[in-house]
C-alpha cells in the first residue's frame, strides 16, 4: 500500500498515461491531445499504434513518453500477430506496451496459453515496460486473480484493469484483488472510469501505480484548485476512458 501524500500537479501528472485511443479521433484531435499531455507533463501518452511516430515527434523534448496498445481492444489476435505488432510499435518509437491478454483463453482456464502469450510480447519488448490488460468487466474474481498471476508469470511489469471499451472499468474491488494477487515487483494500472481526482487518490492509496485516463486536464486542474483553495471541484469527465 502506498503512503498518502499531499498531491501536487507534478506528483499526480507523473502517474498518468494520457489515453488517446478512441477510434473516431482525427489527426487534429490527436495533435491537440498530444499538446495537452506535453503541457501538463504527464508520464506518458497511450496512443493508437498508427499514431506512435507522430506522437514521438510531437512530444520530443517534453519528457513525455509514448506508449501504445497491442492486441487492442479484444486480445483475440494470435501471439504471432501481437509480437509483430509489438516489434513495429517499438521500431516506431514506443517505449511501453499495453497488451490485452486473450480474454477467452483466460475464461476457459487455459492459463498456460495466457502466460505464453504474455511472455512472447515481453520477450520482444527486451526489458521495456509491458502492461497486461485483463478486461476485468468480463471476469469473475477468480479469473481476475488467475489472470494477474499469469501476467506476472509471463514477465509483465504491470497488470491493468481495462481497455475502457468493454463497459465498466476500474473498481476498488478488482484493484485490491490484483494488488493481492501479484508480488510487489509487479505494478498496478487502473484504467476505465478514472475521471476525477478523488477516485485517483482513493486508488493510489491502495497501491495503484499508474492511471490511464482521458480526463487528464480535469484531474490536474482539480489538483491546481486544491492547492490554491483547499477545495477540488469534484467535476468528472464524461468519457469511459
Short mmCIF file of C-alpha atoms in Angstrom, two decimals, residues 54-206:
data_model
loop_
_atom_site.label_atom_id
_atom_site.label_comp_id
_atom_site.label_asym_id
_atom_site.label_seq_id
_atom_site.Cartn_x
_atom_site.Cartn_y
_atom_site.Cartn_z
CA UNK A 54 3.72 11.34 -34.82
CA UNK A 55 3.45 11.19 -31.03
CA UNK A 56 7.18 10.65 -30.57
CA UNK A 57 7.94 13.54 -32.92
CA UNK A 58 5.42 15.97 -31.46
CA UNK A 59 6.41 15.23 -27.84
CA UNK A 60 10.14 15.41 -28.48
CA UNK A 61 11.76 17.48 -25.75
CA UNK A 62 8.76 17.40 -23.40
CA UNK A 63 9.86 14.39 -21.36
CA UNK A 64 6.52 12.68 -22.05
CA UNK A 65 6.93 9.06 -23.14
CA UNK A 66 4.88 7.38 -25.86
CA UNK A 67 3.17 4.07 -25.16
CA UNK A 68 0.76 2.11 -27.28
CA UNK A 69 -1.66 -0.80 -27.22
CA UNK A 70 -1.19 -4.34 -28.53
CA UNK A 71 -3.99 -6.74 -29.48
CA UNK A 72 -6.40 -3.93 -28.68
CA UNK A 73 -9.18 -3.94 -27.66
CA UNK A 74 -10.22 -7.62 -27.68
CA UNK A 75 -6.96 -9.53 -27.13
CA UNK A 76 -8.01 -12.23 -29.58
CA UNK A 77 -5.29 -11.77 -32.20
CA UNK A 78 -2.71 -14.54 -32.39
CA UNK A 79 0.51 -14.41 -30.43
CA UNK A 80 2.36 -14.06 -33.73
CA UNK A 81 0.26 -11.01 -34.59
CA UNK A 82 0.83 -9.49 -31.16
CA UNK A 83 4.59 -9.94 -31.38
CA UNK A 84 4.68 -8.49 -34.90
CA UNK A 85 2.60 -5.51 -33.74
CA UNK A 86 4.93 -5.09 -30.78
CA UNK A 87 8.06 -5.08 -32.96
CA UNK A 88 6.62 -2.44 -35.25
CA UNK A 89 5.49 -0.32 -32.29
CA UNK A 90 8.98 -0.38 -30.82
CA UNK A 91 10.52 0.46 -34.20
CA UNK A 92 8.19 3.46 -34.41
CA UNK A 93 9.41 4.66 -31.01
CA UNK A 94 7.01 3.31 -28.39
CA UNK A 95 8.63 2.85 -25.00
CA UNK A 96 5.78 0.99 -23.27
CA UNK A 97 3.33 -1.64 -24.50
CA UNK A 98 -0.17 -2.19 -23.06
CA UNK A 99 -1.25 -5.61 -24.34
CA UNK A 100 -4.67 -7.21 -24.00
CA UNK A 101 -4.38 -10.82 -22.87
CA UNK A 102 -6.52 -13.44 -24.57
CA UNK A 103 -9.69 -12.99 -22.55
CA UNK A 104 -11.38 -16.09 -23.91
CA UNK A 105 -8.41 -18.29 -23.06
CA UNK A 106 -8.37 -16.89 -19.53
CA UNK A 107 -12.10 -17.53 -19.12
CA UNK A 108 -11.52 -21.07 -20.45
CA UNK A 109 -8.92 -21.72 -17.77
CA UNK A 110 -6.06 -22.13 -20.25
CA UNK A 111 -3.56 -20.25 -18.11
CA UNK A 112 -0.57 -21.74 -19.92
CA UNK A 113 -1.73 -20.16 -23.18
CA UNK A 114 -2.31 -16.82 -21.45
CA UNK A 115 1.14 -16.90 -19.85
CA UNK A 116 2.85 -17.87 -23.09
CA UNK A 117 1.07 -15.06 -24.97
CA UNK A 118 2.31 -12.51 -22.42
CA UNK A 119 5.81 -13.97 -22.36
CA UNK A 120 6.13 -13.69 -26.13
CA UNK A 121 5.39 -9.94 -26.06
CA UNK A 122 7.67 -9.45 -23.05
CA UNK A 123 10.49 -11.15 -24.96
CA UNK A 124 10.04 -8.79 -27.93
CA UNK A 125 9.98 -5.80 -25.57
CA UNK A 126 13.51 -6.60 -24.38
CA UNK A 127 13.20 -5.02 -20.96
CA UNK A 128 10.74 -2.27 -21.85
CA UNK A 129 7.59 -1.96 -19.78
CA UNK A 130 4.77 -4.34 -20.73
CA UNK A 131 1.38 -3.83 -19.10
CA UNK A 132 -1.14 -6.65 -19.36
CA UNK A 133 -4.80 -5.66 -19.66
CA UNK A 134 -7.17 -8.12 -18.01
CA UNK A 135 -10.52 -6.58 -19.05
CA UNK A 136 -11.98 -7.13 -15.61
CA UNK A 137 -15.56 -6.38 -16.71
CA UNK A 138 -15.63 -9.81 -18.36
CA UNK A 139 -14.03 -11.75 -15.49
CA UNK A 140 -15.03 -13.37 -12.22
CA UNK A 141 -12.99 -12.61 -9.13
CA UNK A 142 -11.19 -15.94 -9.55
CA UNK A 143 -10.35 -15.08 -13.15
CA UNK A 144 -9.04 -11.63 -12.16
CA UNK A 145 -6.68 -13.32 -9.70
CA UNK A 146 -5.68 -16.04 -12.18
CA UNK A 147 -5.09 -13.52 -14.96
CA UNK A 148 -2.96 -11.34 -12.70
CA UNK A 149 -0.83 -14.31 -11.71
CA UNK A 150 -0.49 -15.45 -15.34
CA UNK A 151 0.62 -11.96 -16.35
CA UNK A 152 3.30 -11.98 -13.67
CA UNK A 153 4.40 -15.48 -14.69
CA UNK A 154 4.79 -14.17 -18.24
CA UNK A 155 7.07 -11.38 -17.07
CA UNK A 156 4.69 -8.41 -17.14
CA UNK A 157 5.74 -5.15 -15.50
CA UNK A 158 2.12 -4.15 -14.74
CA UNK A 159 -1.31 -5.67 -14.59
CA UNK A 160 -4.02 -3.32 -15.81
CA UNK A 161 -7.76 -3.39 -15.32
CA UNK A 162 -9.40 -2.45 -18.57
CA UNK A 163 -9.32 -1.20 -22.13
CA UNK A 164 -12.07 1.29 -21.37
CA UNK A 165 -14.13 -0.12 -24.25
CA UNK A 166 -15.86 -3.10 -22.66
CA UNK A 167 -18.32 -1.38 -20.35
CA UNK A 168 -17.37 -0.88 -16.74
CA UNK A 169 -13.85 -0.02 -15.76
CA UNK A 170 -11.53 0.03 -12.81
CA UNK A 171 -13.13 -0.72 -9.45
CA UNK A 172 -11.64 -0.69 -5.99
CA UNK A 173 -12.65 -4.33 -5.55
CA UNK A 174 -10.81 -5.51 -8.65
CA UNK A 175 -7.78 -3.36 -7.91
CA UNK A 176 -7.46 -4.89 -4.44
CA UNK A 177 -7.72 -8.38 -5.94
CA UNK A 178 -5.00 -7.56 -8.45
CA UNK A 179 -2.70 -5.98 -5.87
CA UNK A 180 -3.02 -9.00 -3.59
CA UNK A 181 -2.56 -11.49 -6.45
CA UNK A 182 0.86 -10.32 -7.61
CA UNK A 183 4.20 -9.69 -5.96
CA UNK A 184 5.44 -6.18 -5.09
CA UNK A 185 7.62 -6.33 -8.21
CA UNK A 186 4.51 -6.06 -10.40
CA UNK A 187 2.77 -2.70 -10.52
CA UNK A 188 -0.93 -1.94 -10.97
CA UNK A 189 -2.55 0.31 -13.57
CA UNK A 190 -6.16 1.46 -13.29
CA UNK A 191 -7.95 2.45 -16.46
CA UNK A 192 -11.54 2.93 -17.49
CA UNK A 193 -13.64 5.30 -15.42
CA UNK A 194 -10.78 7.19 -13.74
CA UNK A 195 -12.36 10.59 -14.22
CA UNK A 196 -11.66 12.62 -11.11
CA UNK A 197 -9.03 13.43 -8.52
CA UNK A 198 -10.89 11.83 -5.62
CA UNK A 199 -11.11 8.50 -7.44
CA UNK A 200 -7.45 8.63 -8.40
CA UNK A 201 -6.32 9.37 -4.85
CA UNK A 202 -8.50 6.61 -3.41
CA UNK A 203 -6.98 4.13 -5.83
CA UNK A 204 -3.48 5.41 -5.23
CA UNK A 205 -3.93 4.82 -1.51
CA UNK A 206 -4.44 1.08 -2.03
#
